[in-house]
Tab-separated table of C-alpha atoms and ligand atoms in Angstrom:
chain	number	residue	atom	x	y	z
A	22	UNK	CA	299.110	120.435	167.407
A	23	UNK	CA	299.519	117.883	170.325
A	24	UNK	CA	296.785	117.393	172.447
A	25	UNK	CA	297.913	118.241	176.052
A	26	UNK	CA	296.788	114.933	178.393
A	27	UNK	CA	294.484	115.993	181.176
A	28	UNK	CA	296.488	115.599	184.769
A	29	UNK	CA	295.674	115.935	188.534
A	30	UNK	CA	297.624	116.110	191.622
A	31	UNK	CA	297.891	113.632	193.889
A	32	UNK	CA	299.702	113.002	197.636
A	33	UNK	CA	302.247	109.495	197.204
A	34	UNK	CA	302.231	109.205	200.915
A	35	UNK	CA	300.494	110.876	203.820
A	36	UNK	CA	300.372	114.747	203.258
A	37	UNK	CA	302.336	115.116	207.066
A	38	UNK	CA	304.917	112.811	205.530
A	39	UNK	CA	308.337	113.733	206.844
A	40	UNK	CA	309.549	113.774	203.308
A	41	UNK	CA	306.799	116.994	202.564
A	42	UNK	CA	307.286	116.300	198.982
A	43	UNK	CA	305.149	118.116	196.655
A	44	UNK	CA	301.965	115.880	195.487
A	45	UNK	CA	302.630	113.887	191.961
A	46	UNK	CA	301.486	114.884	188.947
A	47	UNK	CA	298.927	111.796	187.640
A	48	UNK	CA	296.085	111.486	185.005
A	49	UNK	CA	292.592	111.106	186.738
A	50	UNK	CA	291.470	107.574	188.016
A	51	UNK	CA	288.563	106.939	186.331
A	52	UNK	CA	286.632	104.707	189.641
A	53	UNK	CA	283.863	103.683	187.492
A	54	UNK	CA	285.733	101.400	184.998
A	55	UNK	CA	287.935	99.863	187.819
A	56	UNK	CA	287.151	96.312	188.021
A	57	UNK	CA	285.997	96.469	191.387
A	58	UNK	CA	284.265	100.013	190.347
A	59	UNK	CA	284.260	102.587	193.333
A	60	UNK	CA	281.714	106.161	193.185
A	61	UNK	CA	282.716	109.190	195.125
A	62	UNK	CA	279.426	110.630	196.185
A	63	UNK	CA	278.398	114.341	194.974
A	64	UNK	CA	279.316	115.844	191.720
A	65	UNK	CA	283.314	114.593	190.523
A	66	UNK	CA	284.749	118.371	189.660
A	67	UNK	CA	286.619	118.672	186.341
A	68	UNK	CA	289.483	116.973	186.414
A	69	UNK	CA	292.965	119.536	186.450
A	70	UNK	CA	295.608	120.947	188.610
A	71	UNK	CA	293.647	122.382	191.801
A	72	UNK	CA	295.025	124.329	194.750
A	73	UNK	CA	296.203	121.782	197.611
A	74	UNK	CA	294.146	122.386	200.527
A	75	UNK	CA	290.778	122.321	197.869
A	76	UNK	CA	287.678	120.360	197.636
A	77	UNK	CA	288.661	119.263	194.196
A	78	UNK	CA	292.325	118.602	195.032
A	79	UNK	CA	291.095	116.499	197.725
A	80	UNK	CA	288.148	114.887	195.585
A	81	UNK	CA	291.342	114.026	193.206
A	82	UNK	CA	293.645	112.589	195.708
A	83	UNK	CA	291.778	110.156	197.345
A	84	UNK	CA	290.072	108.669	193.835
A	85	UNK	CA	294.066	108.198	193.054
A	86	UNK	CA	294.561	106.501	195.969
A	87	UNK	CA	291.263	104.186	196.424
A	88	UNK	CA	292.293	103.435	192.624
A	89	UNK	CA	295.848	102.619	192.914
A	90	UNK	CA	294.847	100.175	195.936
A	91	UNK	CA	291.710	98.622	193.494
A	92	UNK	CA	294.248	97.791	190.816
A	93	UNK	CA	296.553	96.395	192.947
A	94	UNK	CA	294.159	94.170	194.629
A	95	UNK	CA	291.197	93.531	191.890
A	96	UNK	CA	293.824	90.727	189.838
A	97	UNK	CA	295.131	89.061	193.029
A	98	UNK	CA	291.706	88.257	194.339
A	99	UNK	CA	289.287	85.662	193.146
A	100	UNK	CA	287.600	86.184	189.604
A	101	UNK	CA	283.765	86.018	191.150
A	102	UNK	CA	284.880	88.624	194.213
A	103	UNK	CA	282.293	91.818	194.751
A	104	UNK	CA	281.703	94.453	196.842
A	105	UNK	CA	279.536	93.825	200.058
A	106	UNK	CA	277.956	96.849	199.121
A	107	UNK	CA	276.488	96.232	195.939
A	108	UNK	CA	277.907	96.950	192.412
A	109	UNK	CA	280.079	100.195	192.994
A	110	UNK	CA	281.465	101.104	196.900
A	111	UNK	CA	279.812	103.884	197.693
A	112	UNK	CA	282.821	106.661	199.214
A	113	UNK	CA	281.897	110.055	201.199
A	114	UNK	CA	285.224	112.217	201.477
A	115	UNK	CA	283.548	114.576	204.214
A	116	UNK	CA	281.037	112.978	206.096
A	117	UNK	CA	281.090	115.365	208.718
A	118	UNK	CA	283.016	116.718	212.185
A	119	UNK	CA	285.543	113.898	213.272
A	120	UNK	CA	288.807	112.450	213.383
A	121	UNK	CA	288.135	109.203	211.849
A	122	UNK	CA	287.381	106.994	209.106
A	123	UNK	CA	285.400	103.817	208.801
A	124	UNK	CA	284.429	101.132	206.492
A	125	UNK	CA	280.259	99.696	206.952
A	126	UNK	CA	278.482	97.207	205.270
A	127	UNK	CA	274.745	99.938	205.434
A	128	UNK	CA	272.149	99.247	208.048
A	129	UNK	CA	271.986	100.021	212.079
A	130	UNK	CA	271.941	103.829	210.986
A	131	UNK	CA	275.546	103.726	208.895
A	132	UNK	CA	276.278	104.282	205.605
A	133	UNK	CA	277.288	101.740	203.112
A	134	UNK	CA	281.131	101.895	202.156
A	135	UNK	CA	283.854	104.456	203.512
A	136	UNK	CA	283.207	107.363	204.928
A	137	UNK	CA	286.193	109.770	205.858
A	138	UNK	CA	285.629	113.083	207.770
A	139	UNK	CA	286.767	116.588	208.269
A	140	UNK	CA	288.534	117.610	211.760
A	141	UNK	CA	290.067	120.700	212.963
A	142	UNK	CA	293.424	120.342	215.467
A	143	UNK	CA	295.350	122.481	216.956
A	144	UNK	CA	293.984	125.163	213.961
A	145	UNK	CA	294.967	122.621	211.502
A	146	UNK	CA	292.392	120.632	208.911
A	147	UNK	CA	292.632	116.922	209.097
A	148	UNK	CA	290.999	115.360	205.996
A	149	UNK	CA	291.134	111.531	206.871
A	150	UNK	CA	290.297	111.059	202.877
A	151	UNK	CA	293.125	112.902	202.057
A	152	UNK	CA	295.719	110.861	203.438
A	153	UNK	CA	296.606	107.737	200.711
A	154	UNK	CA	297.591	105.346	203.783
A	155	UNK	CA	294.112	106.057	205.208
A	156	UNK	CA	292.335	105.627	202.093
A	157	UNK	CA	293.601	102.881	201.168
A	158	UNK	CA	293.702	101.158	204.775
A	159	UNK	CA	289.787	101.621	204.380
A	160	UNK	CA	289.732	100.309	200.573
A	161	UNK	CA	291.225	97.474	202.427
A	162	UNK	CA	288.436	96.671	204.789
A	163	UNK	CA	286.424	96.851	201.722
A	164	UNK	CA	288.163	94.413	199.806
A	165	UNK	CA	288.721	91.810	202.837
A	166	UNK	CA	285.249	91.815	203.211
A	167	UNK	CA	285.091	91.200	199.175
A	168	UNK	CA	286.914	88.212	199.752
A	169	UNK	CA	286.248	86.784	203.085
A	170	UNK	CA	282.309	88.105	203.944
A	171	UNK	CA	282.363	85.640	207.172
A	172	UNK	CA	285.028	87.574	209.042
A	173	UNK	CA	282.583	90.559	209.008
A	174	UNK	CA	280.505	89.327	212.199
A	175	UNK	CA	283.085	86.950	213.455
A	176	UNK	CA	283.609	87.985	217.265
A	177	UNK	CA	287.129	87.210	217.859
A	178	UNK	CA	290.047	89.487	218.738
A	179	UNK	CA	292.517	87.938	215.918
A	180	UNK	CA	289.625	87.957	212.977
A	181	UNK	CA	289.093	91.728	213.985
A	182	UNK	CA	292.943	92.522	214.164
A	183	UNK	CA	293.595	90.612	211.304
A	184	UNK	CA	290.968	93.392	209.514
A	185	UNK	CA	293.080	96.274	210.621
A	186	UNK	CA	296.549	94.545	209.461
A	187	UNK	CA	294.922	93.731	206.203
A	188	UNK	CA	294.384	97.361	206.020
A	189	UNK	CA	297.906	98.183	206.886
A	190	UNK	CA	299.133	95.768	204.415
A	191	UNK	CA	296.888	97.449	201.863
A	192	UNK	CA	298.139	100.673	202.583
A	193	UNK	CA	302.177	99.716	202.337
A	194	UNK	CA	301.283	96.999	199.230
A	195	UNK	CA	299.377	99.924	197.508
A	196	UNK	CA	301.924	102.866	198.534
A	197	UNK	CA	304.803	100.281	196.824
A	198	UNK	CA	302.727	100.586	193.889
A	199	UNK	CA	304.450	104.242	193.132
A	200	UNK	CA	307.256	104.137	191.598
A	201	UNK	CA	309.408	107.225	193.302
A	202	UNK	CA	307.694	105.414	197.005
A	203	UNK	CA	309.778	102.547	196.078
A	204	UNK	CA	312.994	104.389	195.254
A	205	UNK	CA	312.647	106.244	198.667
A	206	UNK	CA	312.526	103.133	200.198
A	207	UNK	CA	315.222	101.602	198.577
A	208	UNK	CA	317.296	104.114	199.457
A	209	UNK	CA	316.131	105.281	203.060
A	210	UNK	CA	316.473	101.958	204.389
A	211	UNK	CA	319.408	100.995	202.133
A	212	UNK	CA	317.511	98.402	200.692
A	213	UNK	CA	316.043	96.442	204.000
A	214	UNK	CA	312.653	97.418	203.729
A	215	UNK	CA	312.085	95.689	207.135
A	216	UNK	CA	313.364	99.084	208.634
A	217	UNK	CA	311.062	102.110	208.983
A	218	UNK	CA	310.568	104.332	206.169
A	219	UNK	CA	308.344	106.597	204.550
A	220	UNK	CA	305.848	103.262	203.512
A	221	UNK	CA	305.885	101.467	207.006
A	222	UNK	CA	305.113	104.873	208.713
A	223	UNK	CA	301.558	104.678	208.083
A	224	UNK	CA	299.006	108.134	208.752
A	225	UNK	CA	301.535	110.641	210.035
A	226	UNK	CA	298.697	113.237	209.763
A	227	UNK	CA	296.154	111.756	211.643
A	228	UNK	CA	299.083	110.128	214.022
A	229	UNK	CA	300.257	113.684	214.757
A	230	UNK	CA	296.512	114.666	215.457
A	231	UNK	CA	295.405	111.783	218.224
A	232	UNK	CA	298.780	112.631	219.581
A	233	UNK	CA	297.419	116.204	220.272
A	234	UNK	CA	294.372	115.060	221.897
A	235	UNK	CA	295.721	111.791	223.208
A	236	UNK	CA	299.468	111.948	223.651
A	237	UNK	CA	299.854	108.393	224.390
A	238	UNK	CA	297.114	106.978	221.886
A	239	UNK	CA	299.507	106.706	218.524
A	240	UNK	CA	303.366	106.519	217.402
A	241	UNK	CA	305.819	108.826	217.985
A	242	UNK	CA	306.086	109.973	214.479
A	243	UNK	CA	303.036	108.128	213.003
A	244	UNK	CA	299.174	106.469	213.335
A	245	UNK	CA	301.001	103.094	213.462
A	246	UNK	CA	303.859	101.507	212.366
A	247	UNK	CA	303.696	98.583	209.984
A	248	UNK	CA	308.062	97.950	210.917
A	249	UNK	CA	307.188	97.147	214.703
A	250	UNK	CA	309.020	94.040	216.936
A	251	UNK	CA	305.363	93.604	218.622
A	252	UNK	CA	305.775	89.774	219.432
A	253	UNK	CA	302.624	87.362	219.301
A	254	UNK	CA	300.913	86.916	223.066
A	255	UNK	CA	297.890	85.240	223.635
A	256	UNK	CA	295.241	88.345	223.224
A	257	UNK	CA	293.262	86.516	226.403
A	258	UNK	CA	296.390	88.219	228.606
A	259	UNK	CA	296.541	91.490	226.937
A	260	UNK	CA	294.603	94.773	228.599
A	261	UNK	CA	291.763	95.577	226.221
A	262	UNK	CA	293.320	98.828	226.013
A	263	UNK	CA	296.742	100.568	226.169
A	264	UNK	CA	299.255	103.499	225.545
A	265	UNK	CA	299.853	103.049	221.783
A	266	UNK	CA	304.038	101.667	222.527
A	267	UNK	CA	302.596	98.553	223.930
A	268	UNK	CA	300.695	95.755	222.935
A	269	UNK	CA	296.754	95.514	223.743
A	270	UNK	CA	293.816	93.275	222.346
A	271	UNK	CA	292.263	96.043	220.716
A	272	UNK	CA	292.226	95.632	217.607
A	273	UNK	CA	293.922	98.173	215.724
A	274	UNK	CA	297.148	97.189	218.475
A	275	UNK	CA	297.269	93.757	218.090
A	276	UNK	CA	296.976	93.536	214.191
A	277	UNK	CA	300.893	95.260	214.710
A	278	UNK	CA	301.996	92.210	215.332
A	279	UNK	CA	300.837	90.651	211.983
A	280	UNK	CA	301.447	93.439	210.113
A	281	UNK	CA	305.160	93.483	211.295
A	282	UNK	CA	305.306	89.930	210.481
A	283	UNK	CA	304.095	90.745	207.241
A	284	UNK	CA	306.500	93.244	206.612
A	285	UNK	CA	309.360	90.954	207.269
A	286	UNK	CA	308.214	88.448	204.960
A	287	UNK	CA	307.825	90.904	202.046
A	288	UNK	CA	311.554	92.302	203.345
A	289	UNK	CA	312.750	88.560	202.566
A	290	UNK	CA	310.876	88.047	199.472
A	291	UNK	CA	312.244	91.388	197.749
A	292	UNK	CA	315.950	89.641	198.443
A	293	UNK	CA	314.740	86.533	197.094
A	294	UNK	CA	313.090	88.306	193.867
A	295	UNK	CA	315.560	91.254	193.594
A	296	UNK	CA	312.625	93.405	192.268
A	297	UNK	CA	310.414	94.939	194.514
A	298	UNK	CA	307.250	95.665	193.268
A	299	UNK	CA	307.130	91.879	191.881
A	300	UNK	CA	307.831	90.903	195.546
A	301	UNK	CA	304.948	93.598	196.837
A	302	UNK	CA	302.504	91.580	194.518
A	303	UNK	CA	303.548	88.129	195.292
A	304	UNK	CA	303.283	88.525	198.790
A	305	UNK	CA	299.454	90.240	197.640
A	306	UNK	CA	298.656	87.211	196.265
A	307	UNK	CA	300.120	84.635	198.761
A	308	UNK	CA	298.132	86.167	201.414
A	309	UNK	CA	294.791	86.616	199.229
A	310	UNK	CA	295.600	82.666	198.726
A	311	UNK	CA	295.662	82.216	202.358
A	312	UNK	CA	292.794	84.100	203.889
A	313	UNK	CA	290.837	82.484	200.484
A	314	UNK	CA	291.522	78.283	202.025
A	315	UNK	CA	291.941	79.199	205.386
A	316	UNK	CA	288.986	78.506	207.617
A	317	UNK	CA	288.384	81.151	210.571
A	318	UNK	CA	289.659	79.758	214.084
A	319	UNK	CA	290.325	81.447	217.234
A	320	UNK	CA	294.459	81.905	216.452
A	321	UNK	CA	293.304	83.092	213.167
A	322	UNK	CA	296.971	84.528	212.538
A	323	UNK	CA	298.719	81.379	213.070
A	324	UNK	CA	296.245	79.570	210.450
A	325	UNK	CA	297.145	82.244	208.051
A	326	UNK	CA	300.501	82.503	208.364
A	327	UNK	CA	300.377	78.660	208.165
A	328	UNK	CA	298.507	78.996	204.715
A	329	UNK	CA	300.415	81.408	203.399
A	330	UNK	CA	303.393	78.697	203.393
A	331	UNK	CA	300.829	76.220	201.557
A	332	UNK	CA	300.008	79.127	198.805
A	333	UNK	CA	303.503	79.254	198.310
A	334	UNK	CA	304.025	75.248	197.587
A	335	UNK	CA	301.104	75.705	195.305
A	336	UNK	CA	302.156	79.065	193.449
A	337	UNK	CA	305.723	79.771	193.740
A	338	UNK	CA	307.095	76.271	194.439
A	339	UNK	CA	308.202	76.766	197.934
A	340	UNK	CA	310.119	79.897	196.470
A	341	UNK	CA	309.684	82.254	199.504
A	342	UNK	CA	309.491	79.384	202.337
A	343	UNK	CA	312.099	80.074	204.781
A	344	UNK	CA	311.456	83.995	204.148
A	345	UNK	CA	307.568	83.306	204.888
A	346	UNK	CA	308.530	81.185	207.834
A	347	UNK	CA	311.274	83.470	209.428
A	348	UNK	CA	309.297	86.546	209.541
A	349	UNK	CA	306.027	84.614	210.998
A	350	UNK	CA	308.458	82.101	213.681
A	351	UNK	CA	310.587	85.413	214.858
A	352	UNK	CA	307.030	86.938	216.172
A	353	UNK	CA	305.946	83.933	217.685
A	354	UNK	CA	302.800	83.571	215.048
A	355	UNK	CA	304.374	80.084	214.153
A	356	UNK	CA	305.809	78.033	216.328
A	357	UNK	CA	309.372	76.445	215.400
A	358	UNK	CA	308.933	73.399	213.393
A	359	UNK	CA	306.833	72.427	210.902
A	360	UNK	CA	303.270	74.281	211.517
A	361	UNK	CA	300.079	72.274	211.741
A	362	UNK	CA	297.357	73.369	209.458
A	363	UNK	CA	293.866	73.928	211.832
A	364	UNK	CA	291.150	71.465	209.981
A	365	UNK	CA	288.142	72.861	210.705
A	366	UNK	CA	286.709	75.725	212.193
A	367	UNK	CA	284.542	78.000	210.616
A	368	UNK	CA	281.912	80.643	212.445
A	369	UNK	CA	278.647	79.750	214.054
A	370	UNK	CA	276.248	81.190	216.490
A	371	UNK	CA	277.192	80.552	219.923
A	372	UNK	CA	275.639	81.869	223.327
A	373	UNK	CA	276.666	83.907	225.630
A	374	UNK	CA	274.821	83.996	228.814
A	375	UNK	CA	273.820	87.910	229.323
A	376	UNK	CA	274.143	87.837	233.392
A	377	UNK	CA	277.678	88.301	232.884
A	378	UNK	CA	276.831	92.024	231.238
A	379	UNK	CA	273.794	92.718	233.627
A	380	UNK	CA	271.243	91.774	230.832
A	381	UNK	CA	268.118	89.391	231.727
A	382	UNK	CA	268.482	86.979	228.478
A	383	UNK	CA	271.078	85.311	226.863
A	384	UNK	CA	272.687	86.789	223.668
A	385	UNK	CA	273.867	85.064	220.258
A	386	UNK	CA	277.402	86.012	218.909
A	387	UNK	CA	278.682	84.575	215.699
A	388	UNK	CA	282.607	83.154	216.625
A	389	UNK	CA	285.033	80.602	215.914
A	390	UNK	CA	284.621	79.232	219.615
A	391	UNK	CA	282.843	79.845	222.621
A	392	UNK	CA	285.576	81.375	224.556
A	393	UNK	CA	287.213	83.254	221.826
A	394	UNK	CA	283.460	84.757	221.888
A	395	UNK	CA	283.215	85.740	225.367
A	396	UNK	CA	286.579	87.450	225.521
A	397	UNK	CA	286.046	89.319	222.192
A	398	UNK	CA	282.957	90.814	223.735
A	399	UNK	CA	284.308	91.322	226.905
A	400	UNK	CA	286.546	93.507	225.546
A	401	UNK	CA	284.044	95.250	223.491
A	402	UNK	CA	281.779	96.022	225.941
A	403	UNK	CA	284.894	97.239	228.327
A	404	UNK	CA	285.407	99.694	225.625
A	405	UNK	CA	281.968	100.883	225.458
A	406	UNK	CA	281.377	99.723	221.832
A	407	UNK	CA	278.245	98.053	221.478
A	408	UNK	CA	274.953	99.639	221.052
A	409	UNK	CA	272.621	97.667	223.332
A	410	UNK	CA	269.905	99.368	223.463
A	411	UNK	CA	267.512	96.948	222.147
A	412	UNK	CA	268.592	93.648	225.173
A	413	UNK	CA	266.188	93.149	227.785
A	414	UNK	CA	267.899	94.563	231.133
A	415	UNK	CA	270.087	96.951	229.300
A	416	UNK	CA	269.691	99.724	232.286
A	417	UNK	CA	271.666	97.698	234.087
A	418	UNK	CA	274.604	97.390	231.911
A	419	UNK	CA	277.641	98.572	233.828
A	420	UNK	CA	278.829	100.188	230.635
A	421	UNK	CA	277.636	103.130	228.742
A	422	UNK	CA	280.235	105.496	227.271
A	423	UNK	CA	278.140	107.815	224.840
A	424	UNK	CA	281.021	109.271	223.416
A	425	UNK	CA	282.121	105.995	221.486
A	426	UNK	CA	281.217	105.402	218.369
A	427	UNK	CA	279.733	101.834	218.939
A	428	UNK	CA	281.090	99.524	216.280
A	429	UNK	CA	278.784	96.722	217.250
A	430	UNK	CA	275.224	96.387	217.704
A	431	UNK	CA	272.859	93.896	219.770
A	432	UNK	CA	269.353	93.743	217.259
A	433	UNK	CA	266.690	91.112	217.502
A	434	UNK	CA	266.383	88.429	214.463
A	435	UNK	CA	263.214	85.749	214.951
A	436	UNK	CA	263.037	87.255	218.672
A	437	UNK	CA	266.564	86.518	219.600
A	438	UNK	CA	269.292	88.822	220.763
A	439	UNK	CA	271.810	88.729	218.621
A	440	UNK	CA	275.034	90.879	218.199
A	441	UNK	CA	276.105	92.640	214.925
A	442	UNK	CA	278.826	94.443	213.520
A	443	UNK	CA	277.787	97.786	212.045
A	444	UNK	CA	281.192	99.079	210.600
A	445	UNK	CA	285.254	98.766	211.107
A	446	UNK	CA	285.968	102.204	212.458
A	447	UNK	CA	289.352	103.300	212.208
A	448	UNK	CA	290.105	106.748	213.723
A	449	UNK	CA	290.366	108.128	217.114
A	450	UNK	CA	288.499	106.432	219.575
B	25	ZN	ZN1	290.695	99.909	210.078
């Protein structure tokens, strides 16, 4: 008698996907033999077919996705790469009432790993974990922060956006994983995959949720779109906040403009390759590459950009060049002409005088520069995202906003004030 193979269900794409496909059949991820291993906290339920809308379809779902986005990732990254977060990343599907998700190293009263949450809209459940783009967006953080631990703290608009793109990237990369994604892709955008599709339209759920609180806060039909013709401006001259169709310095904004470049790139290297999930995971790997040898500078997306043509000389032979090139050049990421690598760089303590912020001593911020510094905390503390309770003169502060979820921290170290990211929170803000 033939033994019948255990299966699950799982979504392919965001469960408000236009497409409203029924989820995939799939057998279980198992998260603790992944080689980046992954533990989804409380008791796994058996693994089998379970009701959509369920705890256990949902438990199911999400280890899918986290493990479709581990596998893809684990082989592209260095061999000696681990978690920030000890040997397994700790993941909490339902960590209570809100529209959000966020990644956190543990400490400053967070969590260690991702935590995804529960909402209700408009009589609806949002399950942030339940959503693959979302789950794997946040498996993203996880993993940059495997490979590159020194853009955790680094206070500069273009190291934070490049966090959120990386997310993006992790969520299309991973979601062109699936074989039936990729056919839908193929054949909704006739085979340009720089054109919106089901893959570039990234957390139509939680998209169509902000939207009902926020009208103006996300995409028409989406959380963000990863096909976007956002063009590269100086994030000094941006608002540090705006209506989701235009560009800001925020970070989850301005990473559109990478992530469209990226998009591009991978559009071009799928014609040079013919074969598109070879072209997902060379583009992987030439931007693992990149953000590996590329030191962290203030126009941290032109330096990668720029390395991701040097990964190519060393990996593919200058395969992909012009296709790296024209996507970066046609956002204004690199200039025209042959692009000067930064030498260099690198994040330090600098400090900030606190007057500016109404505080009575100065404060320590790690950064590529000094002014790339002050503008990245500008903007932070125009947002009414850092904690700073513990700086001397804080009742001063012009800036309070207790209904943000502060993503940075001021804390004392060896008596000095210094400021500290607690998490990279992703939802609605
Ligand atoms: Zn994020």
């Amino acid at each position: 008698m033939a033994v019948k193979k255990t299966t699950i269900l799982a979504w392919d794409d965001d469960p408000a996907s236009v497409a409203r496909v029924k989820p995939a059949r799939r057998p279980p991820a198992t998260l603790s033999r992944l080689k980046l291993p992954v533990v989804i906290s409380g008791k796994a339920p058996k693994a089998g077919v379970y009701a959509v809308g369920s705890d256990e379809f949902r438990h199911w779902t999400a280890a899918d996705a986290l493990a479709r986005a581990v596998r893809f990732w684990a082989p592209l990254a260095p061999k000696r790469t681990k978690w920030q977060t000890g040997a397994k990343l700790p993941v909490q599907l339902n960590a209570g009432s809100d529209l959000n998700a966020y990644y956190a190293r543990g400490g400053f009263d967070y969590d260690p790993g991702l935590s995804f949450f529960h909402y209700v809209v408009a009589g609806q459940d949002v399950y942030s974990g339940e959503s693959p783009d979302i789950a794997t967006h946040e498996l993203g953080h996880a993993m940059l922060d495997a490979i590159k631990p020194d853009l955790w703290d680094a206070a500069s608009v273009e190291a934070a956006s490049f966090h959120e793109s990386f997310g993006d990237i992790s969520a299309v990369l991973s979601g062109l994983q699936i074989p039936a994604l990729r056919e839908a892709v193929l054949r909704d955008t006739d085979s340009r995959i720089h054109r919106s599709s089901r893959v570039s339209r990234l957390a139509e759920q939680m998209g169509w949720a902000v939207r009902q609180l926020d009208p103006g806060a996300a995409e028409a039909d989406c959380l963000r779109n990863a096909v976007n013709n956002f063009f590269y401006r100086d994030p000094d001259r941006l608002p540090p906040t705006s209506p989701a169709a235009q560009l800001s310095s925020e970070p989850h904004s301005f990473s559109r403009v990478f992530t469209g470049a990226f998009v591009e790139m991978l559009a071009g290297m799928f014609i040079v390759r013919g074969d598109l999930k070879a072209a997902a995971r060379d583009a992987g790997q030439i931007l693992v590459d990149a953000i590996v040898a590329a030191p962290i500078v203030p126009n941290y997306f032109r330096q990668i950009a720029t390395y991701c043509i040097r990964a190519d000389e060393k990996r593919f032979a200058r395969k992909y060049r012009s296709v790296i090139q024209g996507g970066f050049v046609r956002r204004g990421i690199l200039p025209l002409g042959f692009p000067k690598r930064v030498i260099g760089g690198g994040v330090r303590l600098r400090v900030i005088r606190g007057r500016s912020y109404g505080l009575t001593e100065p404060l320590m911020v790690l950064a590529p520069e000094q002014h790339a510094a002050e503008s990245f905390l500008d903007d932070l503390i125009q947002r009414g995202r850092v904690d700073m309770r513990a700086a001397r003169g804080n009742e001063n502060a012009m800036v309070v906003q207790p209904f943000i979820r502060k993503t940075h921290i001021m804390v004392r170290e060896g008596g000095k004030l210094v400021l500290r990211r607690r998490m990279f929170d992703c939802g609605f803000e």
